[in-house]
Structures are given as structure tokens and as C-alpha cells.
Coordinates of C-alpha atoms in Angstrom, one line a residue:
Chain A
X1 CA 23.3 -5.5 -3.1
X2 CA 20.2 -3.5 -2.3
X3 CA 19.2 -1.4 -5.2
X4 CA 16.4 0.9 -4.0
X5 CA 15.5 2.2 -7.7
X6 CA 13.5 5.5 -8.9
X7 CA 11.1 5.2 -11.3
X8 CA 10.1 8.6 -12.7
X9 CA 6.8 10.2 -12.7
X10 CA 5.1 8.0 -15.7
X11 CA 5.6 5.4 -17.3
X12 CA 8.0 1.7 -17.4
X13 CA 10.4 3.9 -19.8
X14 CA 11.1 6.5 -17.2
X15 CA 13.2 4.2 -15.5
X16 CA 17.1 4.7 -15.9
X17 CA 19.0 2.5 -18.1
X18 CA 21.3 2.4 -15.1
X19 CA 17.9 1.4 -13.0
X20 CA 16.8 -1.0 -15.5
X21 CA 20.2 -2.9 -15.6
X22 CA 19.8 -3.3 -12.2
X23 CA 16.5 -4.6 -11.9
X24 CA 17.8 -7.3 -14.7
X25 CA 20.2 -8.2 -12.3
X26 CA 17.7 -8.7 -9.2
X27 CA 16.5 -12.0 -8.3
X28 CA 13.8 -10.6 -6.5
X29 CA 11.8 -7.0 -7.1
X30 CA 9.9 -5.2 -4.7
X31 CA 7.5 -2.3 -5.5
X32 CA 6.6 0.5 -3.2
X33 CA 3.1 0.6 -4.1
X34 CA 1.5 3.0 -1.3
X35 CA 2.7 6.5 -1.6
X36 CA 2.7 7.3 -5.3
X37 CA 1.3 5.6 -8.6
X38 CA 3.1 5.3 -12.3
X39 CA 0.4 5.5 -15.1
X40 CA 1.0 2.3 -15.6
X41 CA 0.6 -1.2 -13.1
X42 CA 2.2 -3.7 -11.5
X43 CA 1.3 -6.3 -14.8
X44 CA 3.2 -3.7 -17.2
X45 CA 6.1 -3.5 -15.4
X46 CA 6.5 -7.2 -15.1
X47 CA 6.3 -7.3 -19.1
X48 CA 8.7 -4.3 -19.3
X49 CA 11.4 -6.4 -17.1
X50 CA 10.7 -9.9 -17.7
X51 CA 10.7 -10.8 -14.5
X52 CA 7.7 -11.0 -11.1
X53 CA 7.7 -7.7 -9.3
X54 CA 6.2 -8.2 -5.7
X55 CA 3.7 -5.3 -4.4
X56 CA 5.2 -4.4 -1.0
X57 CA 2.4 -2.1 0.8
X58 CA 3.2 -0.4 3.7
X59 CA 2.9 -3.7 6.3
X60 CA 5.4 -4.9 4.6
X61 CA 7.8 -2.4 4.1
X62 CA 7.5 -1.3 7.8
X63 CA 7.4 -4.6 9.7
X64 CA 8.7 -7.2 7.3
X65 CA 11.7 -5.3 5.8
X66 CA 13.3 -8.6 6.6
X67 CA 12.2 -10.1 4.0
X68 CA 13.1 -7.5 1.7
X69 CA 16.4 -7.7 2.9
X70 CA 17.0 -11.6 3.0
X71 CA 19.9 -13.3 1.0
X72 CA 20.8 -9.7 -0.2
X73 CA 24.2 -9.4 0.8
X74 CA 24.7 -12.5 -1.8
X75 CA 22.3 -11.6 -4.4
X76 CA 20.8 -8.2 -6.0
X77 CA 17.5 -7.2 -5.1
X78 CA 15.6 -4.3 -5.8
X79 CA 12.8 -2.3 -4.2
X80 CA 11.3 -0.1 -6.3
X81 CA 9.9 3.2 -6.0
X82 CA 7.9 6.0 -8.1
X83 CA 9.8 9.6 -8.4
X84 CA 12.9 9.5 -6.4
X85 CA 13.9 6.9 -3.9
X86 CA 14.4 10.2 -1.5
X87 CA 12.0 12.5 -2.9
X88 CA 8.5 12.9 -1.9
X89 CA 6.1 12.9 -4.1
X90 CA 1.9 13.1 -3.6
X91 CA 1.7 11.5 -0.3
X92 CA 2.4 11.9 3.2
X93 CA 5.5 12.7 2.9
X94 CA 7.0 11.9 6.3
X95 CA 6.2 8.8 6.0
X96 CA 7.4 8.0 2.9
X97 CA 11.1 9.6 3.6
X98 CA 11.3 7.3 7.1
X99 CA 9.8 3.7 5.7
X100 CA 12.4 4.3 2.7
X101 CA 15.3 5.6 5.1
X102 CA 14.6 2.7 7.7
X103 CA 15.0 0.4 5.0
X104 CA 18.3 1.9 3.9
X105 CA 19.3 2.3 7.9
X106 CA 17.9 -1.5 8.5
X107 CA 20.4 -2.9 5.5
X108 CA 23.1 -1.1 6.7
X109 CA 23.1 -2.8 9.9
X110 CA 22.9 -6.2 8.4
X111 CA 26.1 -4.9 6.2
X112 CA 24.0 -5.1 3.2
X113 CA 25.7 -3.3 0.3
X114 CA 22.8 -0.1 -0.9
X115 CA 23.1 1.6 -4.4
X116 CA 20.6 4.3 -4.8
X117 CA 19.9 4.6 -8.4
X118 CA 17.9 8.4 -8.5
X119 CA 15.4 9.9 -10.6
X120 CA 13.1 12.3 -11.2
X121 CA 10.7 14.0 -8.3
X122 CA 7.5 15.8 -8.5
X123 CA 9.9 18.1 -6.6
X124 CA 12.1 19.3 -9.5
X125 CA 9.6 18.3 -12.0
X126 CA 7.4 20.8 -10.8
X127 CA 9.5 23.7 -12.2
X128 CA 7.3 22.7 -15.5
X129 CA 4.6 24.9 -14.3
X130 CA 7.3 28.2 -15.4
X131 CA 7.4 28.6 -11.8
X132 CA 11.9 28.9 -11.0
X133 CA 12.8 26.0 -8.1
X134 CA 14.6 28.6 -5.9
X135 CA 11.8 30.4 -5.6
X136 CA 10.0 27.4 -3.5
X137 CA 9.9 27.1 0.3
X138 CA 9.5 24.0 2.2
X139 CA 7.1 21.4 0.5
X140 CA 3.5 20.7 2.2
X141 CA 1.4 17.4 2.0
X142 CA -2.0 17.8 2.7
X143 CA -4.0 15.0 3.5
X144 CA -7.7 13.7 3.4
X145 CA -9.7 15.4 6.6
X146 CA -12.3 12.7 8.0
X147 CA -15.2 13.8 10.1
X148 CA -13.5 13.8 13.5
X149 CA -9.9 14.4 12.3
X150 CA -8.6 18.0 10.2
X151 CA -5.8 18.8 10.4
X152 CA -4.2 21.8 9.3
X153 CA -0.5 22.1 10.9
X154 CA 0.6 22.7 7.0
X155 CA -1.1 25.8 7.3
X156 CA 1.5 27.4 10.0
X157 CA 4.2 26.1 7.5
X158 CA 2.2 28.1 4.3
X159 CA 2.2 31.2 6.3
X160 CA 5.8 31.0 6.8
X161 CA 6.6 31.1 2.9
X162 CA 3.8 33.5 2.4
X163 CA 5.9 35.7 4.6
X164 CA 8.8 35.4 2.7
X165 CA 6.8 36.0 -0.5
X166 CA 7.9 32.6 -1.5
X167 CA 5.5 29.4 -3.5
X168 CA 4.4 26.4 -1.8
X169 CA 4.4 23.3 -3.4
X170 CA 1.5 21.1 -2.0
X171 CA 1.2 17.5 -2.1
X172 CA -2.2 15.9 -2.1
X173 CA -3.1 13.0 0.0
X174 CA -3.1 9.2 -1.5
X175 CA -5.1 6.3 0.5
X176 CA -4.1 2.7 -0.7
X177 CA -5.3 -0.5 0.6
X178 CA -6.8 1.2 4.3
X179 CA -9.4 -0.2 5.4
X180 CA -12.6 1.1 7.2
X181 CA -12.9 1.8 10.6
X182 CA -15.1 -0.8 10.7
X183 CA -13.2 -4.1 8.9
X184 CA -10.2 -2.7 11.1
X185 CA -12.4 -3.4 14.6
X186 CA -13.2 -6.2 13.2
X187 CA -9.9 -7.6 12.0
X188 CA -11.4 -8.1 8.6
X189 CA -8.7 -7.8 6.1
X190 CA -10.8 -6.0 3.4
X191 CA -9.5 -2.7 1.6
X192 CA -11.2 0.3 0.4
X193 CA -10.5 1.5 -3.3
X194 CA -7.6 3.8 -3.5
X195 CA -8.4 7.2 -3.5
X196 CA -6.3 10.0 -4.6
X197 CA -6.9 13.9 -3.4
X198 CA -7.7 15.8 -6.5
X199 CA -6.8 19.4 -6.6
X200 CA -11.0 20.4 -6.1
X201 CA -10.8 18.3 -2.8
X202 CA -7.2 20.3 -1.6
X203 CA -8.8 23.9 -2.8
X204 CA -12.3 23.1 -0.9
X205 CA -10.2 22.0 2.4
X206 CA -7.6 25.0 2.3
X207 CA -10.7 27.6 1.5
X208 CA -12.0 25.8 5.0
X209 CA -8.8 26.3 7.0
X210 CA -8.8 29.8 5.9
X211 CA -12.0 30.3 7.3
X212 CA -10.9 28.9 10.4
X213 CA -7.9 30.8 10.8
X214 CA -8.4 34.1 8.9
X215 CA -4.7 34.3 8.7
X216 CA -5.0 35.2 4.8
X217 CA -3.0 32.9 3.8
X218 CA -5.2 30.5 1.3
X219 CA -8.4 32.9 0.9
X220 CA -10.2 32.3 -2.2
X221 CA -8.2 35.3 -4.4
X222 CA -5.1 33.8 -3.7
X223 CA -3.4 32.6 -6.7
X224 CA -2.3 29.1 -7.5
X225 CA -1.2 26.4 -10.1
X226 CA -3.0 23.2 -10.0
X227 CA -0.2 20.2 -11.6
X228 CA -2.0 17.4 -12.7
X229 CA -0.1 14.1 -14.0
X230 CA 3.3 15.9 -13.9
X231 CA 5.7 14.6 -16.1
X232 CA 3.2 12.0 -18.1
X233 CA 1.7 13.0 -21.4
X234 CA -1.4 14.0 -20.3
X235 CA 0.2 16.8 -18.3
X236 CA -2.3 19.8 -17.5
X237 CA -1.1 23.0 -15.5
X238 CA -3.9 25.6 -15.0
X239 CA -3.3 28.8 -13.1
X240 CA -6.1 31.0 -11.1
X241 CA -7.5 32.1 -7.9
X242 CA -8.3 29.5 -5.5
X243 CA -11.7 30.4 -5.8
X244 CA -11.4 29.9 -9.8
X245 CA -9.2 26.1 -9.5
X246 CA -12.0 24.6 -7.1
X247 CA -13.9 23.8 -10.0
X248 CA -11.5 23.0 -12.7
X249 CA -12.1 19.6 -14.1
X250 CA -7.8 18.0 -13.4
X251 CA -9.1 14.2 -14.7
X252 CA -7.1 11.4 -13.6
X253 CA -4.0 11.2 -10.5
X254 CA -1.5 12.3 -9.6
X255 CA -2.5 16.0 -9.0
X256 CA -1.1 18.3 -6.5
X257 CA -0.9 22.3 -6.1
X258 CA 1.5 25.2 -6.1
X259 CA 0.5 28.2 -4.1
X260 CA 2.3 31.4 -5.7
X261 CA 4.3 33.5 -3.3
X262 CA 4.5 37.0 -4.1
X263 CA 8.4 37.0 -4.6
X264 CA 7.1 35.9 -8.5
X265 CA 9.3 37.3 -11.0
X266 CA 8.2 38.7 -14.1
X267 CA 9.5 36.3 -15.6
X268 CA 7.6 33.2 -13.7
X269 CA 4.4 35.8 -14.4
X270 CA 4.3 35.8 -18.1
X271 CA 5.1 32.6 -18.9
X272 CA 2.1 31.3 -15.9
X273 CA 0.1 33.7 -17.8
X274 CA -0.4 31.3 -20.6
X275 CA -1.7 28.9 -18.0
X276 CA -4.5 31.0 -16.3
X277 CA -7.8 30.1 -17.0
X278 CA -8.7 33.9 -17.2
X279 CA -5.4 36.1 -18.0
X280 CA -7.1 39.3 -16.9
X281 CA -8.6 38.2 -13.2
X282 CA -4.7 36.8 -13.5
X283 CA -2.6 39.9 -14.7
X284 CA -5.1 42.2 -12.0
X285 CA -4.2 40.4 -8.9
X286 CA -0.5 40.6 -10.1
X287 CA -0.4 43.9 -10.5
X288 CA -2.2 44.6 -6.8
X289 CA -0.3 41.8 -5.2
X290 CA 2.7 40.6 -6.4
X291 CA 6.3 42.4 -7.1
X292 CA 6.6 41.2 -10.7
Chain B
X1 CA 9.6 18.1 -31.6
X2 CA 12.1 19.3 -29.4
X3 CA 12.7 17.0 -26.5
X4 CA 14.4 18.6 -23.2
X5 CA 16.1 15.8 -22.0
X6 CA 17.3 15.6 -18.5
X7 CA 20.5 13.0 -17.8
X8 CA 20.1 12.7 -14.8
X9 CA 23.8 13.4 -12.0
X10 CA 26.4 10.7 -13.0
X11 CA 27.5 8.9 -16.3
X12 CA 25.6 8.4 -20.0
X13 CA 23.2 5.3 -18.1
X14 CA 21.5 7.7 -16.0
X15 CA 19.3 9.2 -19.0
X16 CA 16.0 7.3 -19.1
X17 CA 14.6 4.8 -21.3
X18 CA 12.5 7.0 -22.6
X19 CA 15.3 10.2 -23.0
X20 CA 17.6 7.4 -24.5
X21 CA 14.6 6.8 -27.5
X22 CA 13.8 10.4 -28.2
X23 CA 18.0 11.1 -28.2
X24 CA 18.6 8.3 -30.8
X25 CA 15.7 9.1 -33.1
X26 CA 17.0 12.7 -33.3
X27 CA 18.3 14.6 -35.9
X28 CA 20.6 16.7 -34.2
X29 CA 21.7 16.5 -30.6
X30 CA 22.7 19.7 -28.1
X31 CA 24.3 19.3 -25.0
X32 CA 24.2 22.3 -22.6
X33 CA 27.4 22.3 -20.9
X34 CA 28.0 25.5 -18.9
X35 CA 25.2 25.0 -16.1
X36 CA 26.6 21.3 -14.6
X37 CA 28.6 18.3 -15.8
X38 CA 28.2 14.4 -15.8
X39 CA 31.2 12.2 -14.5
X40 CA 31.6 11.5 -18.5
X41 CA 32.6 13.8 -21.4
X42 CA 30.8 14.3 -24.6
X43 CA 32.8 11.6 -26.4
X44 CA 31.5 8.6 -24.5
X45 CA 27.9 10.2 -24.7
X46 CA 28.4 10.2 -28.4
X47 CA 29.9 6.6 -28.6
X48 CA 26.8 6.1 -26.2
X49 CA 24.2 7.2 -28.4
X50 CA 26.2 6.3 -31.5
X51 CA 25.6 10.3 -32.7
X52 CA 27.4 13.1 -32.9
X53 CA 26.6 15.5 -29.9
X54 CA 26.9 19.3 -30.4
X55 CA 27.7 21.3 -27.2
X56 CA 25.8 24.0 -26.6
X57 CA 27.4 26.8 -24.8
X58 CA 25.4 29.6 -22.9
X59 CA 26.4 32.2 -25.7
X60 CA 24.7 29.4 -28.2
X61 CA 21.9 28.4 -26.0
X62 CA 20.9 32.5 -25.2
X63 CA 21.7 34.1 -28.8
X64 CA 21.1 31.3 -31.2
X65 CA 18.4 28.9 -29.7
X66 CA 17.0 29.5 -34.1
X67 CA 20.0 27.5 -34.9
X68 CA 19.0 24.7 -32.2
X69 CA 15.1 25.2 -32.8
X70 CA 15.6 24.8 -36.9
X71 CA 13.2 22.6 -38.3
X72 CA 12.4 21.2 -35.3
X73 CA 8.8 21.4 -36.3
X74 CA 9.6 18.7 -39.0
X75 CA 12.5 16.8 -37.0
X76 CA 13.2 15.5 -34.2
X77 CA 15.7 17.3 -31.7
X78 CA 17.1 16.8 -28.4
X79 CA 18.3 19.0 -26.2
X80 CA 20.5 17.1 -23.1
X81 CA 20.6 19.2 -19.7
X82 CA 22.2 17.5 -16.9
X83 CA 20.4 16.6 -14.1
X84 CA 16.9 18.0 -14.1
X85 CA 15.4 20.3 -17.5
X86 CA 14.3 22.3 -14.6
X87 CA 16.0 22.0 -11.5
X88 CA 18.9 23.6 -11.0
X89 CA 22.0 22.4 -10.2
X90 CA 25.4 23.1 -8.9
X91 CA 25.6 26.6 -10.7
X92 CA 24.1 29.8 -10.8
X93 CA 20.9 28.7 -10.8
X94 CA 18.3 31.7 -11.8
X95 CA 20.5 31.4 -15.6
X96 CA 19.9 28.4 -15.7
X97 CA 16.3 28.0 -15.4
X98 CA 16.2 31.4 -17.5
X99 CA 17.8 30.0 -20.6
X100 CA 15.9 26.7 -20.3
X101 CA 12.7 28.3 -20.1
X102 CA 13.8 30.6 -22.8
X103 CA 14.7 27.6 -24.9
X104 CA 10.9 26.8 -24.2
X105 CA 9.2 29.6 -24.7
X106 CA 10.8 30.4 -28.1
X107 CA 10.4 26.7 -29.2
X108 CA 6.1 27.5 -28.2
X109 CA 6.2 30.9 -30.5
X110 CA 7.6 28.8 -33.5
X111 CA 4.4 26.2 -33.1
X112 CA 7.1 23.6 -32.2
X113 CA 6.2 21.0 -29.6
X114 CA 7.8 20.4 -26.9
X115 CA 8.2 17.3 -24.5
X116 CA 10.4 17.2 -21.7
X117 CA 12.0 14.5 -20.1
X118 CA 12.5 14.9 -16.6
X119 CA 14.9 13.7 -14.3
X120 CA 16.9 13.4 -11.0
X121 CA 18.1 16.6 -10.1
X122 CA 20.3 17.5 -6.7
X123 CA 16.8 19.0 -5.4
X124 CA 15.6 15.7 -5.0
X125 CA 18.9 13.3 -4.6
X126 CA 20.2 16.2 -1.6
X127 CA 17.8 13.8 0.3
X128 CA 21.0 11.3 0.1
X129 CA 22.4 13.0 3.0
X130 CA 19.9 12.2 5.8
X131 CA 17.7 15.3 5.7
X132 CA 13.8 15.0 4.9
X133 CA 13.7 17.3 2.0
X134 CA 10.3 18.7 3.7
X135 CA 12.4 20.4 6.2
X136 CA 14.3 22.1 3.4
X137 CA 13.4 25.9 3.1
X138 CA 15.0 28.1 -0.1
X139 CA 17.6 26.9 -2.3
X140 CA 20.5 29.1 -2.9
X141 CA 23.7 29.6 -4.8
X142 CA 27.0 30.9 -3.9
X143 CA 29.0 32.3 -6.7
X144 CA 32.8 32.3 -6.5
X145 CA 34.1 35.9 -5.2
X146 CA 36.4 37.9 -7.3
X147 CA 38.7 40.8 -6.1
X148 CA 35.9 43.5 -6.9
X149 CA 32.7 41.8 -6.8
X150 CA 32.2 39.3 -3.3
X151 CA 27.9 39.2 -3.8
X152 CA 26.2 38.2 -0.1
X153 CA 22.8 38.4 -1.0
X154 CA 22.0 35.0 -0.5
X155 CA 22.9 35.3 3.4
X156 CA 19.7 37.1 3.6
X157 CA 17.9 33.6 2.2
X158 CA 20.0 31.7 4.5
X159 CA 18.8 33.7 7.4
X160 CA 15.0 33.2 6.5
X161 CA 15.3 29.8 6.6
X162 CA 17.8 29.3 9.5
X163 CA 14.7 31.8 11.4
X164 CA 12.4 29.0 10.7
X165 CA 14.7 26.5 11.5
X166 CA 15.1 24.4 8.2
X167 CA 17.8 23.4 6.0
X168 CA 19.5 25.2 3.5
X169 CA 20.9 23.4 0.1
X170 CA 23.4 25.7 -1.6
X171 CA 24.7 25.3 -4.7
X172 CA 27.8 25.9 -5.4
X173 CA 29.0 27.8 -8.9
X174 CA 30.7 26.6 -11.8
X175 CA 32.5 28.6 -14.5
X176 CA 32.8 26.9 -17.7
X177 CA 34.5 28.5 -20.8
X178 CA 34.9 32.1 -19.0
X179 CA 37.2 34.4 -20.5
X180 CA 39.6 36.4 -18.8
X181 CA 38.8 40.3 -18.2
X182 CA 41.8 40.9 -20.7
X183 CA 41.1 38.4 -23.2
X184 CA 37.7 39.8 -23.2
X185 CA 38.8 43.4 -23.5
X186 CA 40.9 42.6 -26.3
X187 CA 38.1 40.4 -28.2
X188 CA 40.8 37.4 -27.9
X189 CA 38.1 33.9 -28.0
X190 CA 40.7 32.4 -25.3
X191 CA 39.1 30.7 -22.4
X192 CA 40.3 30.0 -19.0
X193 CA 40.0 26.1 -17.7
X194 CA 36.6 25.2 -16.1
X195 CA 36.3 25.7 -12.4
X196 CA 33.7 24.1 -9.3
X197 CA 33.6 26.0 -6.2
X198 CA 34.8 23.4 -3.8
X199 CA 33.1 22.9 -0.6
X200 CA 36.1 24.2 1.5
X201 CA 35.7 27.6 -1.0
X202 CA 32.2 27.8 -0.3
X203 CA 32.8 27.7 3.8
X204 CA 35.7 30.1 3.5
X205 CA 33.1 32.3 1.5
X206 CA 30.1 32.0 4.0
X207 CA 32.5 32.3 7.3
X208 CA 33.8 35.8 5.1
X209 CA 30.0 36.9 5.2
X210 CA 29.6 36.0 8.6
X211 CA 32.2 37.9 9.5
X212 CA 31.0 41.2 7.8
X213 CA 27.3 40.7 8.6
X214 CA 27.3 39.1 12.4
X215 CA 23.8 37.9 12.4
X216 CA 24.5 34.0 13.5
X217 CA 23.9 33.2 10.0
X218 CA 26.4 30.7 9.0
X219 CA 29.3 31.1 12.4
X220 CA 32.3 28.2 12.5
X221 CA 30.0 26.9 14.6
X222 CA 26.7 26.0 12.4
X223 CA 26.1 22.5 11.4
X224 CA 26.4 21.5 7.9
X225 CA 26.9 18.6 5.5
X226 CA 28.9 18.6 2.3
X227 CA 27.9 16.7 -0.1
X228 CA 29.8 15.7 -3.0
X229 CA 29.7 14.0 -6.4
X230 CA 25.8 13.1 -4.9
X231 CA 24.4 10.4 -6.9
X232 CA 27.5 8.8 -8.4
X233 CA 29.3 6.1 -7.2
X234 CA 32.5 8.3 -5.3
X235 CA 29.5 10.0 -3.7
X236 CA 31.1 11.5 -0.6
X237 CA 29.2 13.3 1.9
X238 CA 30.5 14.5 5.2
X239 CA 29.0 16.2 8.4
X240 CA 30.6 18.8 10.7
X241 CA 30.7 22.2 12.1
X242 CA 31.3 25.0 9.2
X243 CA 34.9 25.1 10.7
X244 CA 35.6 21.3 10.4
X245 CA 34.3 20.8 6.9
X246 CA 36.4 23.8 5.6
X247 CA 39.1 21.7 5.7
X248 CA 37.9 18.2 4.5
X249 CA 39.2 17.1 1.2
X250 CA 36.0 16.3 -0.8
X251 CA 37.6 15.4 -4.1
X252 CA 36.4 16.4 -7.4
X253 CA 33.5 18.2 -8.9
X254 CA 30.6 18.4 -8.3
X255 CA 30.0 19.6 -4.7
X256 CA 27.2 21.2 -2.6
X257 CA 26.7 22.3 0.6
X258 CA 23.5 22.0 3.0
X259 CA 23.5 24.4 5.8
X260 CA 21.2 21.9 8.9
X261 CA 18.2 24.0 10.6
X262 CA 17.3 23.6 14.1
X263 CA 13.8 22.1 13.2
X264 CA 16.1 18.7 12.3
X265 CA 14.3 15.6 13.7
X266 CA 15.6 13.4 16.2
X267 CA 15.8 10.5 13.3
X268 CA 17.8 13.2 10.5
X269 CA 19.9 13.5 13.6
X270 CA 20.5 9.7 14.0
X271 CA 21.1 9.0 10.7
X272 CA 23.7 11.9 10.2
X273 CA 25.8 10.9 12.8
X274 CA 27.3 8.2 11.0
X275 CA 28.5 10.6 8.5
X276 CA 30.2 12.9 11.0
X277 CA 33.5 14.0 11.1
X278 CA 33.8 13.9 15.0
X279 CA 30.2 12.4 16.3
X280 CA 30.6 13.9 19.7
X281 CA 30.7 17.5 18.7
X282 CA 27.9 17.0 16.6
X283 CA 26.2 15.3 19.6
X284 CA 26.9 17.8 21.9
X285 CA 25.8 20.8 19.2
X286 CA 22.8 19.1 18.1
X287 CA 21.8 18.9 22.2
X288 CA 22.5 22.7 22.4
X289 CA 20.8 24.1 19.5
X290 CA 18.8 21.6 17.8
X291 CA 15.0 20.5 18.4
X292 CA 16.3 16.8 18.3

């Protein structure tokens, strides 16, 4: 059997007790180490289960899934992944969905046996920031620009909820184990330290899309919820304008963003309100532009 | 402290690690039962946690959250919400998050702290099916009609997203503990026996709405998955036109239903064919009217 395991948003105790029978169980663990982090390593989790957990980057899990795979229609083995197996969580999400799907897709064809054991998502865990999950439209990641490459696709999707007065939740970029243009020419296998997109970083590039486009859909008055460390016990949630969250200090990863659509009940207003860094700049722009 | 403990979509293993520690060093234990249900009843959760559970209904959890808050500044208690604290599940979801939040908020006011413990919710585990939950656009919730009151607003959400071309998850309601207009006229505590909108209901519903409103919303045509008992192990989901799935027999609680926008990928497509009901109309309707 192929477990492919949640882990939650923190900790080695977020796992399931169902997850952490299974793991047990495994002769062999795999852990999805490229598209999210626990607060806690690789070392921990080995403790926690008594057993080796293998990192599986994203080589790996694309081109060696094999591997994974081998001897598992005989005995258990689990792969391992932060949040949901099918959420997405602070990373580029389309990738994330199709390694972990092609991995499912790939076992099925070798009649490999899958249980997905589920768990929480930075996509319902985001509700913590008194912001009501029905109110969201379709989830954004936004990732790292580089001098030559910007992107800003997401932006299209943004305006879309904006139009239908409706939040955006916006996932910030994660870089593990890439390597510089220049070790890559080079075939040198050497790895840049993570980095992880704080919420500054996703404000500064949003503030310079809307420049660009002068759509108004992320101008510096718009107002949003930076999420830091979701779900862990050093959970902050700060609400203000754009302008106003560039400069918050967040700390540590995981952190990523909620643009407010103006659909905000009164309800999601007052209880943000104990969030905003300034309740009055806050309570204004609600009264000029929002419906609660 | 009050812990919000989320238990995640099938039996009593699905809680955390964590949410099994903060349950068994509580004082007293709630379980809200009107919003969602596990595949297990409060007595094996009891024999589970080796505690007596209290169920907390929405008349309990709205009008006498002092009762559940008491002395929680000096105690520990835990309050047990299936699936996700806050996501919403198979039921009308805006109560939901309104009475958890409330629970919250009134808990802050009395200086008690608070810690939630998240978990899977069928925002996230919907991803089960196939669909990248990035392409998902507003989640609704279709309540059961009654003689007098048949409520359509939703079709308007359904519509913005279907404009846009993403997918639609809608939950589907539940009535726990309702009482009967008579029985409720004459003051008689007498409840009729739970009921989950089935999948079949729900079409039957949305092909009603379509009929009234003709806007292409949700025709016998649309594609759409059902998805039932998600995240247990009779999990059953099913692709088809609206008109083919109204008639599948999806078993038992609980069900939901995601409505497939036109923005589906080519690899969403793929791996949905193998769950549908006749793979050639779905071929021939995904060539038609989908992207893929």
C-alpha cells in the first residue's frame, strides 16, 4: 500500500493518529520536502516515528517515482507531505497538485493499492484570520520575480474575484535546494539556501504589478490580511492597507496573504478589526469601500 | 483554555496527535453535531477518548456557549467540530462558521484562550476527485427545498464561477434534530430523524433552477462529479453529465457535489476519466466545451 500522508501545518503531532499508524506500518518513508515546511525537521520526525524518513526533493519525486513505488504492492510505504496530500499550501501550487497526482496516477498503473490519509490545508486553515471560507475565490500563488522573469498572470485571476467582491487567498513562493544559474551551467550540484517569500516581499511585488497595470486591483489602499505561521503557535494575523503590511515585521515562514474582497460581511469586518494594525485607517476604508 | 478541535472527515483516528492530547486532558468535552458527522457515533468517540462526550446542539452551541465556556479560564475544554474548526462542510455553511466564530469571539471577551486545532476539511480533501483546487472558484451550499421555500440564490455564485470557467464545490445540507412545523407550533421537543441531501437530490434541485432561470447554469448537460463519503474508506466519487449522476446510487451520507468549469486542464481531464460513468460522453463533452 501507498499511503500518501498529510501532515498538518506545524508540528510532528499534527499528524493523524490514523497517519501516524500508518507510517508505523511503512517500511520505508518518504518526505515531500520542496513545497512547504513543518516547524519542525527531518531529524524530529525521525524521533517522533522511530524510524529513517528519506527527504525526496523534487528530482526525485518527478523522475524517480519508481523508487518510491518499488516493492509497494507487497509492503506499506509512505510519502509524506506538509498540509494536505491535495491541498496547496505556500508554493507553486501547480506543481505541487501534478508531482503529488502523477505519483498517485503512476501507482495506479503499477496496481499499487493508494490510501490518502488527509489533513489540514493552509486552505481551510485560513478561515482563522475571521475571514468565512465561502467568501474566497480561486487561490493565487505568487512567486519570487528574478531580474529578467515577472510574472504577473495571478493578477488577471485577482481581478476576477475583485469583480465579484470576493477575497483572495495568496500563496507566497518557496525556493528549496535550486541552484544558481551559474552551478546549473556548470553542472555543479551545489544548492542555494531556501528562501521563503515573506509577506513584505509579496506586498512590494503586487504594489509593482499595480503600477504596471493600473487595473486597481492591488493599489496600496487596498486592504489585506498578512497569515503568518498558520496553524503553529506562533500564529500572527495582521490586517491593513497594502501600503500599511509592506512593513510589518511577520518573523519566521510560512507566511502568505489574503486580499479582502468587498463582498466582506459585517461580520468578517468586526472580528478582522481586532487584527488591523490601525482600526480607524481600517473602519474608514470599510465604510467608503466595502458593503459591510 | 478552550481548544477547537477539528476531527478531521471519517472515524475517531482522524483527530490529530495533538487534538487527541488537548481532548484527553480536558475537563469537559462538546461535540457539535448539527453542522457534519463522522462515519462513528459519539459512543465509540467516548470509548475512544475514555471520556464522556457532551453533544452540543446548535440551540446549545448559539444560546448557551457560558455553559460550554465555564471556567474554561481555569480548565481545560475541548470543543470537537468535524472536519475543519473553520471550514465548512456538507451543511449550511455561513451557520456554521457563524457559531464557530461566535464560540470564539465570546471565549476572547471572557479573557479565555483559545487554540485551535485544525484539520482536513472537504475544502481541501474535494482535491480527491481530480480537480486542482486552484481552479476552484466560490464554494456553495444547496439547502433542501420545502413546499414554500425552494431558495436559488446560490445559482447566481454558480454562474460567476461557471463565467470564469472554474469549478464549483457545493455542499450539500444536512438537517439534524429539526422539528416539525407542528411540533414546533405546539412547543412539542419532538424531532424528526436526521437527513443528507443526497447527490441525486441536489441535481434534481439544480436541474429545477435551471429550468426556472435558463441561463446555461447547471443544464442536464454540465459536467460534474459527485463525490461521496470523501476521505473515508467507502469514498465513492463518480463523473457524469448532471443528467447521468442524478440517478447514480451514491450510498450513504455524506455527499457533495462539484459542478467542472471549462478552464479544466487537459491532465484534470485525464485523470477524471477513469471515474466516469460513460468515458465517451465525457470525451466527446469535454472536446465541445472544455479548454482541455
Amino acid at each position: 500500500m501507498l499511503y500518501v500522508v498529510g501532515l498538518g501545518l506545524s508540528d510532528e503531532t499534527d499528524i493523524t493518529v490514523k497517519g501516524l499508524e500508518a507510517v508505523k506500518n511503512s517500511e520505508r518513508i518518504y518526505l515531500e520536502a520542496y513545497t512547504s515546511i513543518l516547524t519542525v525537521g527531518k531529524e524530529k520526525l525521525e524521533d517522533y516515528y522511530g524510524k529513517p524518513v528519506v527527504i525526496a526533493d523534487r528530482e526525485m519525486v518527478e523522475s524517480e517515482s519508481d523508487v518510491i513505488l518499488e516493492n509497494a504492492d507487497k509492503v506499506d510505504v509512505s510519502f509524506l507531505v506538509v498540509g494536505d496530500p491535495y491541498g496547496v499550501t505556500n508554493t507553486f501550487v501547480s506543481s505541487r497538485a501534478t508531482t503529488h497526482t502523477d505519483l498517485v496516477i503512476r501507482a495506479r498503473e503499477l496496481g499499487i493499492p493508494v490510501q490518502v490519509i488527509h489533513n489540514a490545508s493552509i486552505m481551510n486553515a485560513v478561515g482563522a484570520c475571521g475571514l468565512q471560507l465561502y467568501n474566497f475565490g480561486q487561490t493565487i500563488s505568487i512567486v519570487f520575480f528574478t531580474e529578467t522573469w515577472r510574472p504577473d498572470s495571478f493578477y488577471d485571476r485577482i481581478k476576477e474575484n475583485k469583480d465579484l467582491g470576493l477575497h483572495t487567498l495568496c500563496l507566497l513562493d518557496i525556493k528549496v535546494k535550486e541552484q544558481s544559474i551559474e552551478n546549473m551551467a556548470r553542472g555543479r550540484k551545489i544548492y542555494e539556501p531556501p528562501r521563503y517569500m515573506t509577506i513584505n516581499q509579496a506586498v512590494e511585488q503586487l504594489l509593482e504589478i499595480e503600477e504596471n497595470r493600473s487595473e486597481g486591483v492591488c493599489g496600496s489602499n487596498r486592504l489585506a490580511i498578512g497569515c503568518a505561521r498558520i496553524g503553529t503557535q506562533t500564529q500572527q494575523i495582521v490586517a491593513g492597507t497594502l501600503s500599511e503590511l509592506e512593513h510589518v515585521d511577520f518573523g519566521g515562514p510560512l507566511h502568505s496573504l489574503v486580499l479582502i474582497g468587498n463582498r466582506m460581511h459585517e461580520m468578517e469586518a468586526q472580528f478582522i478589526r481586532d487584527y488591523a494594525i490601525n482600526p480607524d485607517t481600517f473602519d474608514a476604508i470599510v465604510k467608503d469601500h466595502y458593503h459591510a
